[in-house]
Structure formats: C-alpha cells, structure tokens
PDB file of C-alpha atoms in Angstrom:
ATOM      1  CA  MET A   1       0.000   0.000   0.000  1.00  0.00           C
ATOM      2  CA  VAL A   2       1.133   3.561  -0.748  1.00  0.00           C
ATOM      3  CA  ALA A   3       1.292   6.224   1.972  1.00  0.00           C
ATOM      4  CA  ILE A   4       0.740   9.933   1.431  1.00  0.00           C
ATOM      5  CA  LEU A   5       1.676  13.050   3.329  1.00  0.00           C
ATOM      6  CA  LEU A   6      -0.422  16.100   2.505  1.00  0.00           C
ATOM      7  CA  ILE A   7       0.862  19.620   3.026  1.00  0.00           C
ATOM      8  CA  VAL A   8      -1.190  22.765   2.380  1.00  0.00           C
ATOM      9  CA  LEU A   9       1.332  25.368   1.248  1.00  0.00           C
ATOM     10  CA  SER A  10      -1.001  28.356   1.064  1.00  0.00           C
ATOM     11  CA  ALA A  11      -4.669  29.151   1.450  1.00  0.00           C
ATOM     12  CA  PRO A  12      -5.590  32.272  -0.532  1.00  0.00           C
ATOM     13  CA  LEU A  13      -9.176  33.478  -0.645  1.00  0.00           C
ATOM     14  CA  PHE A  14     -10.228  31.511  -3.727  1.00  0.00           C
ATOM     15  CA  ALA A  15      -7.835  28.570  -3.959  1.00  0.00           C
ATOM     16  CA  SER A  16      -5.349  26.452  -2.040  1.00  0.00           C
ATOM     17  CA  LYS A  17      -2.015  25.109  -3.259  1.00  0.00           C
ATOM     18  CA  VAL A  18      -1.577  21.577  -1.982  1.00  0.00           C
ATOM     19  CA  THR A  19       1.505  19.365  -2.269  1.00  0.00           C
ATOM     20  CA  ILE A  20       1.126  15.614  -1.893  1.00  0.00           C
ATOM     21  CA  TYR A  21       4.294  13.701  -1.036  1.00  0.00           C
ATOM     22  CA  ILE A  22       4.093  10.009  -1.856  1.00  0.00           C
ATOM     23  CA  LYS A  23       5.969   7.465   0.244  1.00  0.00           C
ATOM     24  CA  LYS A  24       6.896   4.510  -1.917  1.00  0.00           C
ATOM     25  CA  PRO A  25       5.319   1.149  -1.010  1.00  0.00           C
ATOM     26  CA  LEU A  26       7.363  -1.150   1.224  1.00  0.00           C
ATOM     27  CA  SER A  27       7.062  -3.841  -1.452  1.00  0.00           C
ATOM     28  CA  ASP A  28       6.445  -3.495  -5.174  1.00  0.00           C
ATOM     29  CA  GLY A  29       5.410  -7.149  -5.459  1.00  0.00           C
ATOM     30  CA  GLY A  30       8.327  -7.814  -7.815  1.00  0.00           C
ATOM     31  CA  SER A  31       7.247  -5.239 -10.407  1.00  0.00           C
ATOM     32  CA  LYS A  32       8.789  -1.736 -10.508  1.00  0.00           C
ATOM     33  CA  VAL A  33       6.448   1.163  -9.731  1.00  0.00           C
ATOM     34  CA  LEU A  34       5.847   3.036 -12.998  1.00  0.00           C
ATOM     35  CA  GLY A  35       3.813   5.893 -11.595  1.00  0.00           C
ATOM     36  CA  TYR A  36       0.936   6.886  -9.338  1.00  0.00           C
ATOM     37  CA  ILE A  37      -2.760   7.700  -9.603  1.00  0.00           C
ATOM     38  CA  ILE A  38      -3.938  10.464  -7.261  1.00  0.00           C
ATOM     39  CA  GLU A  39      -7.637  10.989  -6.584  1.00  0.00           C
ATOM     40  CA  LYS A  40      -9.583  13.473  -4.465  1.00  0.00           C
ATOM     41  CA  LYS A  41     -13.134  13.877  -3.285  1.00  0.00           C
ATOM     42  CA  ASN A  42     -14.958  16.546  -1.351  1.00  0.00           C
ATOM     43  CA  LEU A  43     -15.447  15.608   2.279  1.00  0.00           C
ATOM     44  CA  GLY A  44     -18.721  13.702   2.543  1.00  0.00           C
ATOM     45  CA  ALA A  45     -18.935  13.017  -1.211  1.00  0.00           C
ATOM     46  CA  GLU A  46     -18.957   9.495  -2.585  1.00  0.00           C
ATOM     47  CA  GLU A  47     -17.283   9.990  -5.977  1.00  0.00           C
ATOM     48  CA  TRP A  48     -13.503  10.044  -6.339  1.00  0.00           C
ATOM     49  CA  VAL A  49     -12.097  12.356  -9.034  1.00  0.00           C
ATOM     50  CA  ARG A  50      -8.717  11.674 -10.605  1.00  0.00           C
ATOM     51  CA  LEU A  51      -6.254  14.578 -10.257  1.00  0.00           C
ATOM     52  CA  VAL A  52      -3.660  13.096 -12.571  1.00  0.00           C
ATOM     53  CA  LYS A  53      -3.480   9.731 -14.290  1.00  0.00           C
ATOM     54  CA  ASP A  54       0.158   8.739 -13.789  1.00  0.00           C
ATOM     55  CA  ILE A  55       3.078  10.453 -12.120  1.00  0.00           C
ATOM     56  CA  LEU A  56       6.499   9.114 -12.885  1.00  0.00           C
ATOM     57  CA  PRO A  57       8.660   8.798  -9.797  1.00  0.00           C
ATOM     58  CA  LEU A  58      10.885  11.839  -9.325  1.00  0.00           C
ATOM     59  CA  PRO A  59      14.595  11.513  -8.673  1.00  0.00           C
ATOM     60  CA  GLY A  60      15.085  10.376  -5.106  1.00  0.00           C
ATOM     61  CA  ASN A  61      12.846   8.157  -3.040  1.00  0.00           C
ATOM     62  CA  ASN A  62       9.570  10.038  -2.711  1.00  0.00           C
ATOM     63  CA  PRO A  63       7.683  11.627  -5.623  1.00  0.00           C
ATOM     64  CA  MET A  64       5.464  14.658  -5.068  1.00  0.00           C
ATOM     65  CA  TYR A  65       2.656  16.403  -6.892  1.00  0.00           C
ATOM     66  CA  THR A  66       1.397  19.963  -6.400  1.00  0.00           C
ATOM     67  CA  VAL A  67      -2.111  21.064  -7.377  1.00  0.00           C
ATOM     68  CA  ILE A  68      -4.265  24.152  -6.891  1.00  0.00           C
ATOM     69  CA  LEU A  69      -7.774  23.375  -5.618  1.00  0.00           C
ATOM     70  CA  ASP A  70     -10.888  25.395  -4.929  1.00  0.00           C
ATOM     71  CA  PRO A  71     -11.443  26.131  -1.238  1.00  0.00           C
ATOM     72  CA  GLY A  72     -12.923  23.129   0.534  1.00  0.00           C
ATOM     73  CA  ILE A  73     -12.167  20.051   2.584  1.00  0.00           C
ATOM     74  CA  TYR A  74     -10.926  17.085   0.585  1.00  0.00           C
ATOM     75  CA  ASP A  75      -9.948  13.468   1.054  1.00  0.00           C
ATOM     76  CA  PHE A  76      -7.045  12.200  -1.066  1.00  0.00           C
ATOM     77  CA  ARG A  77      -5.890   8.734  -1.993  1.00  0.00           C
ATOM     78  CA  VAL A  78      -2.981   7.390  -4.020  1.00  0.00           C
ATOM     79  CA  MET A  79      -2.494   4.138  -5.934  1.00  0.00           C
ATOM     80  CA  ALA A  80       0.811   2.803  -7.290  1.00  0.00           C
ATOM     81  CA  VAL A  81       0.852   1.575 -10.900  1.00  0.00           C
ATOM     82  CA  THR A  82       3.083  -1.309 -12.024  1.00  0.00           C
ATOM     83  CA  LYS A  83       3.165  -3.513 -15.140  1.00  0.00           C
ATOM     84  CA  VAL A  84       1.129  -6.039 -13.184  1.00  0.00           C
ATOM     85  CA  GLY A  85      -1.644  -3.620 -12.199  1.00  0.00           C
ATOM     86  CA  THR A  86      -2.724  -0.937  -9.747  1.00  0.00           C
ATOM     87  CA  SER A  87      -2.367  -1.141  -5.960  1.00  0.00           C
ATOM     88  CA  ALA A  88      -5.164  -0.766  -3.459  1.00  0.00           C
ATOM     89  CA  PRO A  89      -5.771   2.910  -2.583  1.00  0.00           C
ATOM     90  CA  SER A  90      -3.970   4.483   0.363  1.00  0.00           C
ATOM     91  CA  GLU A  91      -6.112   4.999   3.435  1.00  0.00           C
TER      92      GLU A  91
END
C-alpha cells in the first residue's frame, strides 16, 4: 500500500495550493512502480475524481505532486501503478 503526506502550502481566498508527497510502497510485489494515480473527493462526497493519471517517480525516493484546488475540505488517496496492475488505494 502507498502512503501519502499532505501539506497545504497556502490558502488564498479563492484557492489552495496543496503538495502531496508520496511514500513509496514497502514492497512493489516484484514489479517496478511506474507511476501513481492520485484521486480526491470533497469531504462527505462518494465519488472520487482523478487529479492526474500517472506520475512518474521523481529523482530520489519520494515523488510529489502539487495542485491548486478550490477552497474546501478534501480526502485524497494514491495508488501505485506497475506492469502487473494498480495497488489498493492508500487509506
């Protein structure tokens, strides 16, 4: 399973810049991680919305992705993508 660390960098009146740091899975199941799927949903909503399809790992151990969102409270989840398939979402 993939772990995420969410940091809100700024909270202007109409938008927030959010950076999601992704901690690589402890095990890749024998297949190299090719990228990540990041999804968000408004707090209390049922539908997950994909922020970006795949993110290639950045140099170093932990990739990150920055996005600007409308004001609100969101849940985020991340899934690792390998040649074999996609991991279960982070919790």
